[in-house]
XYZ file of N, CA and C in Angstrom:
717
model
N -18.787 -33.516 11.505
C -18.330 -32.494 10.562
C -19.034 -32.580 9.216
N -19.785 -33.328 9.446
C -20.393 -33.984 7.392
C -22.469 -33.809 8.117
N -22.568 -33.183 7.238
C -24.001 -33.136 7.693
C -24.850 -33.469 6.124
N -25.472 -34.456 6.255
C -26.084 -35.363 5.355
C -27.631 -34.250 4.390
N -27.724 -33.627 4.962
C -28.853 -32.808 4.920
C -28.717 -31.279 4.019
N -27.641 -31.135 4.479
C -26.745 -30.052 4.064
C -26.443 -30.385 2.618
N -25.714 -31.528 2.659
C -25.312 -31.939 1.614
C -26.100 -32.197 0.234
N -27.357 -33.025 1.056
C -28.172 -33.190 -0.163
C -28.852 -31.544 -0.924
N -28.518 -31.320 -0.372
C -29.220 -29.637 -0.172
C -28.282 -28.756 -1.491
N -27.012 -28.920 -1.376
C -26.370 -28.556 -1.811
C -25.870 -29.338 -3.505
N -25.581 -30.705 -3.306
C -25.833 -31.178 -4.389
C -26.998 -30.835 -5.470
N -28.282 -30.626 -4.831
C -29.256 -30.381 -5.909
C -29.479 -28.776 -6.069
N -28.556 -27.919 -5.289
C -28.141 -27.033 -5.782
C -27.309 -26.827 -7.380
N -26.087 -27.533 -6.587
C -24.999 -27.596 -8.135
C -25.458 -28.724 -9.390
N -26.545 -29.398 -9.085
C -26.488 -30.119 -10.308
C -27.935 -29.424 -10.813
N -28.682 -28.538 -10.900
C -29.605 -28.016 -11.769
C -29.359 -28.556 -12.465
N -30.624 -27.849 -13.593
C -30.492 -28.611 -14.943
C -29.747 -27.405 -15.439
N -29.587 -25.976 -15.365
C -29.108 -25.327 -15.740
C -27.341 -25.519 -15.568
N -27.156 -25.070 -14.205
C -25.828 -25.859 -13.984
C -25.131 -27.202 -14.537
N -25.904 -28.075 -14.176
C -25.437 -28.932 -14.736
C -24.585 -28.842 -16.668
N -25.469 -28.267 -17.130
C -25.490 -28.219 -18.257
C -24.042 -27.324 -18.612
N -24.126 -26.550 -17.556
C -22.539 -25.462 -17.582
C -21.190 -25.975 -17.247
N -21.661 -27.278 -15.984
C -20.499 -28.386 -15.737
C -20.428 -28.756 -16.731
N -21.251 -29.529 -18.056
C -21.032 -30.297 -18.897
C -20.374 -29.662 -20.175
N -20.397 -28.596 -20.052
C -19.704 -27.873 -21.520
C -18.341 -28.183 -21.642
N -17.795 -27.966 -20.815
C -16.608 -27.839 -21.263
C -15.604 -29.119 -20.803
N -15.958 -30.194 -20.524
C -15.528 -31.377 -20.118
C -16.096 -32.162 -21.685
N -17.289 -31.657 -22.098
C -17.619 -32.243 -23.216
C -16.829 -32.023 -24.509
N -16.821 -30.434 -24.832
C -15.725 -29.883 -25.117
C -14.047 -30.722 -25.610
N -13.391 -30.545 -24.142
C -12.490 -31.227 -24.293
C -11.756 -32.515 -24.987
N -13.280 -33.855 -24.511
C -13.043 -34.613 -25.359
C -13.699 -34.583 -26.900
N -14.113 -33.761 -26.989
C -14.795 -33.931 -28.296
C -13.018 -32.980 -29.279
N -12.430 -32.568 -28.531
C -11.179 -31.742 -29.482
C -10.674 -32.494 -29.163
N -9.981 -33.438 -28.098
C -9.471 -34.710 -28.017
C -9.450 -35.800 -29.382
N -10.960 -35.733 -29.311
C -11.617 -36.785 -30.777
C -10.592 -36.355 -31.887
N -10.753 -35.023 -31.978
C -10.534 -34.247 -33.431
C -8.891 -34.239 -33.662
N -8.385 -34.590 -32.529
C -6.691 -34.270 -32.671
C -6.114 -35.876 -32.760
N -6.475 -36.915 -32.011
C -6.609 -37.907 -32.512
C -6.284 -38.740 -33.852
N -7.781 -38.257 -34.370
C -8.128 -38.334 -35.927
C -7.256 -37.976 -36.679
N -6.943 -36.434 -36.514
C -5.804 -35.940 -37.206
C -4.471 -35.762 -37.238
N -3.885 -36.229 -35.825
C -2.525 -35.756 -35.749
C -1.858 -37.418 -34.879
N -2.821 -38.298 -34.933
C -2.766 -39.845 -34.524
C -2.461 -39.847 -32.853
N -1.787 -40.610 -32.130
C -1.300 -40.939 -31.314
C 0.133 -39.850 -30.845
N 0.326 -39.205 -29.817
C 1.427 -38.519 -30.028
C 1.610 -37.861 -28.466
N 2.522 -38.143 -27.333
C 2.861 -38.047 -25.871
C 2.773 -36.519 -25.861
N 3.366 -35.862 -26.693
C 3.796 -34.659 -26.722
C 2.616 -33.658 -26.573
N 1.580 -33.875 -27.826
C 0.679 -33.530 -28.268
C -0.630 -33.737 -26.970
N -0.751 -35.160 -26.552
C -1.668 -34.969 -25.116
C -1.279 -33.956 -23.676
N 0.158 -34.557 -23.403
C 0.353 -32.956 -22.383
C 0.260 -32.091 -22.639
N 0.669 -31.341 -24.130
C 0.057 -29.805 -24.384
C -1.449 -29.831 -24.129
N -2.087 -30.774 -24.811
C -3.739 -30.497 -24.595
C -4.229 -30.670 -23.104
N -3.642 -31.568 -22.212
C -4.053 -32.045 -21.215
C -4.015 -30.909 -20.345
N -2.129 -30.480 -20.498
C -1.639 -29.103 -19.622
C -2.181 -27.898 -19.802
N -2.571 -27.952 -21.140
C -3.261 -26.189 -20.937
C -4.554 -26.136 -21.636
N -5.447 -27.059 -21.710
C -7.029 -27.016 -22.007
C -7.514 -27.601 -20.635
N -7.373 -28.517 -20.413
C -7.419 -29.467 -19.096
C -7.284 -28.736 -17.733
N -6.132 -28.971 -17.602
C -5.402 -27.979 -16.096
C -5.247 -26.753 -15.560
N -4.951 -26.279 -17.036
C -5.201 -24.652 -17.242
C -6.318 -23.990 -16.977
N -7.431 -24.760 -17.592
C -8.663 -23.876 -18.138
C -9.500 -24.159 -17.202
N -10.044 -25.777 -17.837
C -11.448 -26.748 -17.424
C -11.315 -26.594 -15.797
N -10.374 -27.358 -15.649
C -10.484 -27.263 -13.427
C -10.522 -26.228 -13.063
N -10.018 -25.439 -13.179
C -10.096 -23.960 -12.233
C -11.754 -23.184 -12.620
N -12.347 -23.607 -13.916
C -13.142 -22.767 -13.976
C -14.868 -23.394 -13.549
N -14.393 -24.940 -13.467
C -15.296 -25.806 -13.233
C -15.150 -25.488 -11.053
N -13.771 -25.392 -10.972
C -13.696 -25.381 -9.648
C -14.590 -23.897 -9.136
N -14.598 -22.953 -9.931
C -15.267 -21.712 -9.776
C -16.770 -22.091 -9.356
N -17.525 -22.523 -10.798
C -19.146 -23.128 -10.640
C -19.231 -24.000 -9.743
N -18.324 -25.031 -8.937
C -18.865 -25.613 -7.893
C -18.355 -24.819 -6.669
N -17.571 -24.409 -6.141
C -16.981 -23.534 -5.329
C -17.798 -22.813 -4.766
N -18.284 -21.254 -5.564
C -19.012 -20.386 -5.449
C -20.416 -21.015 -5.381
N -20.822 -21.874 -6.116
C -22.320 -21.998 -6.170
C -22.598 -22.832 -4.657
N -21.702 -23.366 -4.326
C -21.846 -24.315 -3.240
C -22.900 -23.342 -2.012
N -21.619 -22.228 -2.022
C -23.057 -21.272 -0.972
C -22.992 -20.334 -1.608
N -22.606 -19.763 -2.344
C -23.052 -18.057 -2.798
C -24.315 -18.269 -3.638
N -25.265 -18.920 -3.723
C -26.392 -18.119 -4.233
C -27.227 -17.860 -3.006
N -26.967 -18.991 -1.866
C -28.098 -18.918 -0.597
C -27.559 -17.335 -0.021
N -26.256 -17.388 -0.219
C -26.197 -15.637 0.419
C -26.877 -14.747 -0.250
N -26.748 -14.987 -1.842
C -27.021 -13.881 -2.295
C -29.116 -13.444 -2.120
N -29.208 -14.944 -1.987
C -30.906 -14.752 -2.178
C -31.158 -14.873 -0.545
N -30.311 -14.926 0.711
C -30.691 -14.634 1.614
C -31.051 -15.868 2.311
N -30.821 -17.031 1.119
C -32.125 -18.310 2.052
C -31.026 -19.158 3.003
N -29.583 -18.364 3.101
C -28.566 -19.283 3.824
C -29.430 -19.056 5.401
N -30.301 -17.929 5.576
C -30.130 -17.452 7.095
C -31.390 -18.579 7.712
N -32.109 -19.654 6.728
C -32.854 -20.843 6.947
C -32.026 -21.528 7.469
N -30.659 -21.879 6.734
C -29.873 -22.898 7.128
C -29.115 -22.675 8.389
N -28.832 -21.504 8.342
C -27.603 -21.069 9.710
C -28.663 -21.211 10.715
N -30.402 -20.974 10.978
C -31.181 -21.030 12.202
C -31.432 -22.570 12.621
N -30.554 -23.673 11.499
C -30.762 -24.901 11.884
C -29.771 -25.209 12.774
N -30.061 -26.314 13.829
C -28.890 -26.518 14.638
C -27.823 -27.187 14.271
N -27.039 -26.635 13.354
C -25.623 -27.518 12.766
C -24.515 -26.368 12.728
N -23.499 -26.347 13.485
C -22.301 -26.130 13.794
C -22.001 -25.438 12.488
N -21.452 -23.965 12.297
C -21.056 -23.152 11.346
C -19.958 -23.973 10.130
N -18.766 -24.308 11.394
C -17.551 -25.361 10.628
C -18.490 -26.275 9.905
N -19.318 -27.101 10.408
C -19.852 -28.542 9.924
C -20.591 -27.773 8.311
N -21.334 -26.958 8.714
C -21.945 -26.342 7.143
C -20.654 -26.171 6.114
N -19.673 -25.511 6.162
C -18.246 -25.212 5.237
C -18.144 -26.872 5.295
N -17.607 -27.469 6.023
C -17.079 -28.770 5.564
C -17.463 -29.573 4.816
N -19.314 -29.692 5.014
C -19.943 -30.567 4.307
C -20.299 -29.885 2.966
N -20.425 -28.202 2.297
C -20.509 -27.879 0.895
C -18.798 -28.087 0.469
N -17.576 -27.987 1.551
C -16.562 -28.066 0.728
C -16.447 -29.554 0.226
N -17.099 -30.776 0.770
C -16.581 -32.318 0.316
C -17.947 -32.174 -0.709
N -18.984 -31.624 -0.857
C -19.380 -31.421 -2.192
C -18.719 -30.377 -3.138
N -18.143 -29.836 -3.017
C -17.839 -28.891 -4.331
C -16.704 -29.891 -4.554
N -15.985 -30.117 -3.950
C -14.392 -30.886 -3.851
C -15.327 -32.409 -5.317
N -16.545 -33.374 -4.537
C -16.798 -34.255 -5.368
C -17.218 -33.720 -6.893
N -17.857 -32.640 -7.095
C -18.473 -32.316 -7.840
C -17.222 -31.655 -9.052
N -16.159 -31.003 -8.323
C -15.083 -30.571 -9.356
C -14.515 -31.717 -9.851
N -14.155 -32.663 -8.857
C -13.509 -34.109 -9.356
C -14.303 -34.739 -10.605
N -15.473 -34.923 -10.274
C -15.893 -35.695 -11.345
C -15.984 -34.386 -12.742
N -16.122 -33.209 -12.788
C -16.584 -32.941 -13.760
C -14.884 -32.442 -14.548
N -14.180 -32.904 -13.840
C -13.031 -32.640 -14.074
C -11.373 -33.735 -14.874
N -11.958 -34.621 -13.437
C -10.608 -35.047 -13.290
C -10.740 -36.261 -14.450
N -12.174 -36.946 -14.595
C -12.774 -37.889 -14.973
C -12.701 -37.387 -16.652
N -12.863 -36.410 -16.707
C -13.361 -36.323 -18.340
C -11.729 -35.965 -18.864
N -10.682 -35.396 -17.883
C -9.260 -35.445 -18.115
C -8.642 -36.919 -18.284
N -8.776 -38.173 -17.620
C -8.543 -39.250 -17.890
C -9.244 -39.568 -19.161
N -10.972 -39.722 -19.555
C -10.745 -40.026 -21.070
C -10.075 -39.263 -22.046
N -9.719 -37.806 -22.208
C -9.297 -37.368 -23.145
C -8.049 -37.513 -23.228
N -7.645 -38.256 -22.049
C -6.628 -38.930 -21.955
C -5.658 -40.465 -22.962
N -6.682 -40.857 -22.280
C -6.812 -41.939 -22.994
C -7.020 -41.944 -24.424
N -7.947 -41.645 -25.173
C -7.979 -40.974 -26.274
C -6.936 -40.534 -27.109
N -6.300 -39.385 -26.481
C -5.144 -38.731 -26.766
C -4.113 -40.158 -27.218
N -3.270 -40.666 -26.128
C -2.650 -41.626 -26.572
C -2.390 -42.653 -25.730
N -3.777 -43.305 -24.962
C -3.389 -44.473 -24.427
C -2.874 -44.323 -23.545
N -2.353 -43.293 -22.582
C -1.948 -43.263 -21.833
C -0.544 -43.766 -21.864
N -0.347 -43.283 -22.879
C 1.448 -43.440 -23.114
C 1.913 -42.865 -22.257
N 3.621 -43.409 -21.573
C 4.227 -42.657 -20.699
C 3.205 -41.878 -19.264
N 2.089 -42.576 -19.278
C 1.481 -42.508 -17.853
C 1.012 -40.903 -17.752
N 0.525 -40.514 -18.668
C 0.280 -39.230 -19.134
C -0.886 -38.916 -18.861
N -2.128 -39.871 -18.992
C -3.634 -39.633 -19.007
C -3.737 -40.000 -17.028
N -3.019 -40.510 -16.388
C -2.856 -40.945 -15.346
C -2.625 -39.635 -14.573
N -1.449 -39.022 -14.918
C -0.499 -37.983 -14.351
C -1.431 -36.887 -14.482
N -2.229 -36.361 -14.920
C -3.354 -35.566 -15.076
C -4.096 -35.255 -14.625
N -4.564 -36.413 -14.874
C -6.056 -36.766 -13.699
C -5.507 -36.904 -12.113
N -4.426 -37.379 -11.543
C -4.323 -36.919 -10.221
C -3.941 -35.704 -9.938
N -3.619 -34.929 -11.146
C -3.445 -33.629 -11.042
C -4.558 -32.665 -10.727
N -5.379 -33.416 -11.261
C -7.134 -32.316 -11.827
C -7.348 -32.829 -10.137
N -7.567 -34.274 -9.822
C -8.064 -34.360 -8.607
C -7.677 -33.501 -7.204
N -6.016 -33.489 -7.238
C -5.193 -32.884 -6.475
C -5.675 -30.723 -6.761
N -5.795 -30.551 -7.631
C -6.120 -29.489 -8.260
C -7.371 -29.438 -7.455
N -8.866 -30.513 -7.808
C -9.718 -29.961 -7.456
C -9.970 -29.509 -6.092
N -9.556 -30.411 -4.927
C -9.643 -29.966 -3.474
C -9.270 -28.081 -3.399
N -7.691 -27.564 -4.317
C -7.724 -26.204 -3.648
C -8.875 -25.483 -3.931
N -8.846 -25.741 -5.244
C -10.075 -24.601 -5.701
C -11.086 -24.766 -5.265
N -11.540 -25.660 -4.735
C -13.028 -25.767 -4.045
C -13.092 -24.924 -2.992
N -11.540 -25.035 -2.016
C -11.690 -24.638 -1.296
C -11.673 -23.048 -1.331
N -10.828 -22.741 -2.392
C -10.266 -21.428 -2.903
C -11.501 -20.683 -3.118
N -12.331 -21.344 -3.960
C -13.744 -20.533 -4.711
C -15.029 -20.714 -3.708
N -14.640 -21.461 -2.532
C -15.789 -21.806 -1.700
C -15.599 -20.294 -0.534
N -14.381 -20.011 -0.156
C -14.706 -19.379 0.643
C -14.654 -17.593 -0.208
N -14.561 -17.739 -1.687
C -14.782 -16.416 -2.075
C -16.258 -16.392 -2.334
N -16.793 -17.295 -2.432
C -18.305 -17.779 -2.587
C -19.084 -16.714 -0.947
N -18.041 -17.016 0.284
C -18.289 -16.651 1.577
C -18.034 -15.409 1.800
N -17.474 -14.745 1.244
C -16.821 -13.535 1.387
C -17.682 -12.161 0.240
N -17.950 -12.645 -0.482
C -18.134 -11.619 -2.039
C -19.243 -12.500 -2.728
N -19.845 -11.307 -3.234
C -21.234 -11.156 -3.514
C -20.870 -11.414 -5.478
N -19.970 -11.135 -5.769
C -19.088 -11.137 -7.097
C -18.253 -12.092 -7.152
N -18.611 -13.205 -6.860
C -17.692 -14.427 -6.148
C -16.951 -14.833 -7.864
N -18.215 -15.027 -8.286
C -18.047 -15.893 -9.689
C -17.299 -15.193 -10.501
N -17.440 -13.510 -10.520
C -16.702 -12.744 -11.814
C -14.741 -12.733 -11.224
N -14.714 -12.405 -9.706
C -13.644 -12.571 -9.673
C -12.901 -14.256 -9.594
N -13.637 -15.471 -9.862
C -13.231 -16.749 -9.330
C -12.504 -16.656 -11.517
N -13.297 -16.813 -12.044
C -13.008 -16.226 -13.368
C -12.148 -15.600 -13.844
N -11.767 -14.675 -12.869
C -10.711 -13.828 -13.152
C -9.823 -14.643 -13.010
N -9.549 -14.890 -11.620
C -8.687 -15.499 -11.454
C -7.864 -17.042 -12.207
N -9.355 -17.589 -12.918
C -8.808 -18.719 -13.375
C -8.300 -18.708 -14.662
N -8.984 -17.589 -15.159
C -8.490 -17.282 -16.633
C -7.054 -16.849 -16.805
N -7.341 -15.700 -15.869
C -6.125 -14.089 -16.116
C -5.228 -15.288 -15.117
N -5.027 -15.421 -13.995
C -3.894 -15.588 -12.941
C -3.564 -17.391 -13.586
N -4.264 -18.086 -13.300
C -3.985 -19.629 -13.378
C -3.846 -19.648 -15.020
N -4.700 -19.451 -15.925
C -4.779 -19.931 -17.643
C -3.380 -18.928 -18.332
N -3.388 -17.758 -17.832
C -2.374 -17.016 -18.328
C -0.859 -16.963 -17.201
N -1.389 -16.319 -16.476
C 0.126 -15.879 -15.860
C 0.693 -16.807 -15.157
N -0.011 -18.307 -14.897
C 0.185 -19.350 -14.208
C 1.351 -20.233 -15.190
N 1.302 -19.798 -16.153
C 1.639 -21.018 -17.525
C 3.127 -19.906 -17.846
N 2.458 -18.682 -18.288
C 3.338 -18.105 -18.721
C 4.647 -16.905 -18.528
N 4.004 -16.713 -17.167
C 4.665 -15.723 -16.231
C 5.578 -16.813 -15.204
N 6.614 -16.643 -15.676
C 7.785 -17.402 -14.298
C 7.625 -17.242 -12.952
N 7.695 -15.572 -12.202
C 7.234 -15.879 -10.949
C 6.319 -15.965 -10.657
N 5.023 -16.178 -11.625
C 3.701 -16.368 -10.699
C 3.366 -17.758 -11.069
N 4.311 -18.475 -11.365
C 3.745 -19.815 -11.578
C 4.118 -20.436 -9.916
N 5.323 -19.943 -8.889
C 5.236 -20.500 -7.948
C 3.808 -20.364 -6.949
N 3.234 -19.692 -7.008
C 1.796 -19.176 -6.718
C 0.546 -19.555 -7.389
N 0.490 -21.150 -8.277
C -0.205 -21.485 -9.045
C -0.657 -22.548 -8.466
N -1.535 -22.732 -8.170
C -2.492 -24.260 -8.237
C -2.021 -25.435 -8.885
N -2.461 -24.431 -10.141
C -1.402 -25.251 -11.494
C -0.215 -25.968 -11.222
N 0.383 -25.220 -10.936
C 1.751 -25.752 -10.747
C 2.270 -26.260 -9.493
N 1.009 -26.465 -8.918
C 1.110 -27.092 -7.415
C 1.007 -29.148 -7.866
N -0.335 -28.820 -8.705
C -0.554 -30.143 -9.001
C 0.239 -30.699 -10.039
N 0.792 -29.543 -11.003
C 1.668 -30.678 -11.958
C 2.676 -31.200 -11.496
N 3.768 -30.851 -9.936
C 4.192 -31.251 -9.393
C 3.829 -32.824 -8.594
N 2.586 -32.787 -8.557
C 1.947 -34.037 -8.282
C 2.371 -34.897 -9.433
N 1.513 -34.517 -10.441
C 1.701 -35.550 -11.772
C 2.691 -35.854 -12.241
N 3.804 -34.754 -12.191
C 5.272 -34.712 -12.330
C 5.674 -36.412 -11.937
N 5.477 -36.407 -10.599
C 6.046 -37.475 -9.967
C 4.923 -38.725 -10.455
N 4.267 -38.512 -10.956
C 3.253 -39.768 -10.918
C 3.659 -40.081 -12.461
N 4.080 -39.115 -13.666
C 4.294 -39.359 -14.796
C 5.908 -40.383 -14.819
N 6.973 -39.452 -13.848
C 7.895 -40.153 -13.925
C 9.118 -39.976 -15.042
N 8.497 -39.016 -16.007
C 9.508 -38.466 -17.163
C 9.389 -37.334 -17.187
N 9.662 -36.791 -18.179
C 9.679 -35.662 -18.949
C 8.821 -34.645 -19.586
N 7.429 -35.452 -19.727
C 6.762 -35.387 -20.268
C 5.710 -34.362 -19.419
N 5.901 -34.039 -18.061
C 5.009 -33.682 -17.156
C 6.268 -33.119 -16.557
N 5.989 -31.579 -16.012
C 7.261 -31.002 -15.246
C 6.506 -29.365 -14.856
N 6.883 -29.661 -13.840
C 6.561 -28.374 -13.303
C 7.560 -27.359 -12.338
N 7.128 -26.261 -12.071
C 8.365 -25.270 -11.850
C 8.682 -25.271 -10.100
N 7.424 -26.345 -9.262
C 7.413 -26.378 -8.253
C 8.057 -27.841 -7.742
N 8.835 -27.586 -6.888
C 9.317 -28.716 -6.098
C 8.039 -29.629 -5.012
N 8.116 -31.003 -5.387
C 6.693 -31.694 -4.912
C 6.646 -30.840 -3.365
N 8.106 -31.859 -2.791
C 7.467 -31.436 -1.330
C 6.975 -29.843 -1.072
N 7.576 -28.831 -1.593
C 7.051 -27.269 -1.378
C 5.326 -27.737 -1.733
N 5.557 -27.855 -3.410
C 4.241 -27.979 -3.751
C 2.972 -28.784 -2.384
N 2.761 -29.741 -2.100
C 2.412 -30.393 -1.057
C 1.757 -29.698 0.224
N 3.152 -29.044 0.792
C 2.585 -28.274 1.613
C 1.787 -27.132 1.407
N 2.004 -26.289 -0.104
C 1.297 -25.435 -0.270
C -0.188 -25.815 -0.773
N -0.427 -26.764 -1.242
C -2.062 -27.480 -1.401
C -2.562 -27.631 0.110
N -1.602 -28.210 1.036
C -2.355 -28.551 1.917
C -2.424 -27.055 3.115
N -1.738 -26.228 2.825
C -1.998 -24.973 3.532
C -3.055 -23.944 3.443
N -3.107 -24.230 1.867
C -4.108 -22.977 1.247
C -5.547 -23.729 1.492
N -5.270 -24.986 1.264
C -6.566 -25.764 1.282
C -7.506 -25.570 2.979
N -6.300 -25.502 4.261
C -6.721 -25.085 5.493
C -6.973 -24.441 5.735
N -6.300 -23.500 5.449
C -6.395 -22.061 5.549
C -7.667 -21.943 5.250
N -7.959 -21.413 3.577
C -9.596 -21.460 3.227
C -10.299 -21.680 3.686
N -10.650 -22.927 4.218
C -11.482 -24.148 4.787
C -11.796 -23.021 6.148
N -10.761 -22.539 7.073
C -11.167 -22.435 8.272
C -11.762 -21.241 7.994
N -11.168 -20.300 7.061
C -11.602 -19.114 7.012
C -12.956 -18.420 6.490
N -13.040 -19.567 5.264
C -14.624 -19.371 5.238
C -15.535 -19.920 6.070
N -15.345 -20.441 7.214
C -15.776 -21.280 8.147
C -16.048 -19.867 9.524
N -14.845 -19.142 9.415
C -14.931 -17.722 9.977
C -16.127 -17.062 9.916
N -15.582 -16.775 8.504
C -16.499 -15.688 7.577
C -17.898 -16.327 7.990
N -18.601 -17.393 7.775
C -19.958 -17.668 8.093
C -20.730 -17.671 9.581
N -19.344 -17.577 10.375
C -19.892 -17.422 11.837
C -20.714 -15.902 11.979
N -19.386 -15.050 11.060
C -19.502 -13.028 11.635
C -20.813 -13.365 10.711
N -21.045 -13.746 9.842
C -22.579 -13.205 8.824
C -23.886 -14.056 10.151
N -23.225 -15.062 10.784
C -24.437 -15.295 11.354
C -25.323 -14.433 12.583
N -24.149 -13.972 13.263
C -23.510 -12.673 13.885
C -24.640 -11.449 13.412
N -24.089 -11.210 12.601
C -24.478 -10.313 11.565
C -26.300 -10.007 11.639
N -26.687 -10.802 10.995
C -27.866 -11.251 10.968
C -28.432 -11.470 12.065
N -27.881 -12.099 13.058
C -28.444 -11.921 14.816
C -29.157 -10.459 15.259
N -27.494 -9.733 14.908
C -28.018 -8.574 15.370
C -28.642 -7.575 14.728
């Protein structure tokens, strides 16, 4: 299911120097306003989950999950050079599996990692806060990979609507709209952290076990479906 070839293929896809540089904004970002709140407003539990929960969780993962997601295969569709890869002999599923455990590594680190230092930073990881986060971002990153991988498979506009979605649905109506937070990523994983924080300090509107199953549904789901979707385009192109 993991094809080594694929992979490397794909990694030096998402880490351009251009890309790269687009992963790095806003993880850089983060801790650098981390720095600045710090400095100014000292040590403070309260003050890191607001920043963590809605610069962090809100913003950074979903939109970082977008650029690795989509880029994983939507540029080879768009420039056509996927129909090199599909004439190689590797199993349609095995291609989805092996760009989804790269987009999945590639959101983690540019994510979950730079959420633990600004973590830390913030306040030490008081009350298990910089902890509760980061398995959030991690737990976070698997959907969206999978989420933005198979809109990557589907749509040629992968990126403007992955955007949409992370801004408008997850950054806004995820946080601030009551019933669409049960329908949130977001609020799939703060249910994770919820339990990993252990207080108060971390709370979300989803019950773990619901939450749980719904990461691990949407995450299958996706997975198989853009796994679909790449069979009919090969299809496609056959005929």
């Amino acid at each position: 299911m993991y094809d080594p070839t694929v992979a490397r293929l794909t990694y030096r896809a998402l880490l351009g120097r251009r890309r790269a540089l687009i992963l790095g904004a806003l993880p850089l970002l983060l801790i650098v306003i981390a720095v600045a709140v710090r400095g100014l407003a000292g040590a403070d539990d309260q003050t890191a989950s607001d920043l963590l929960g809605g610069l962090a969780l809100a913003t950074m993962v979903p939109i970082i999950g977008v650029i690795a997601g989509t880029g994983a295969i939507g540029p080879e569709i768009d420039d056509g050079s996927v129909v090199y890869l599909l004439s190689k002999p590797v199993k349609r599923p095995t291609i989805i599996f092996t760009k989804l455990i790269v987009a999945i590594a590639v959101t983690m680190v540019f994510s979950a990692l730079p959420t633990f230092i600004a973590g830390i930073i913030l306040n030490g990881n008081g009350q298990q806060i910089a902890v509760a986060y980061t398995v959030a971002a991690l737990v976070a990153s698997i959907a969206y990979a999978a989420i933005f991988l198979l809109l990557g498979t589907v749509s040629r506009h992968a990126v403007v609507f992955g955007l949409v979605y992370a801004l408008v649905w997850e950054a806004l109506f995820g946080s601030l709209v009551e019933g669409a937070r049960t329908l949130s990523v977001q609020q799939w994983s703060l249910a994770v952290a919820q339990k990993v924080a252990g207080g108060d300090m971390v709370t979300s509107d989803v019950a773990l076990p619901t939450a749980t199953v719904l990461l691990t549904v949407v995450t299958v789901l996706a997975t198989w479906y853009a796994g679909q979707k790449l069979r009919s385009l090969t299809l496609a192109g056959e005929e």
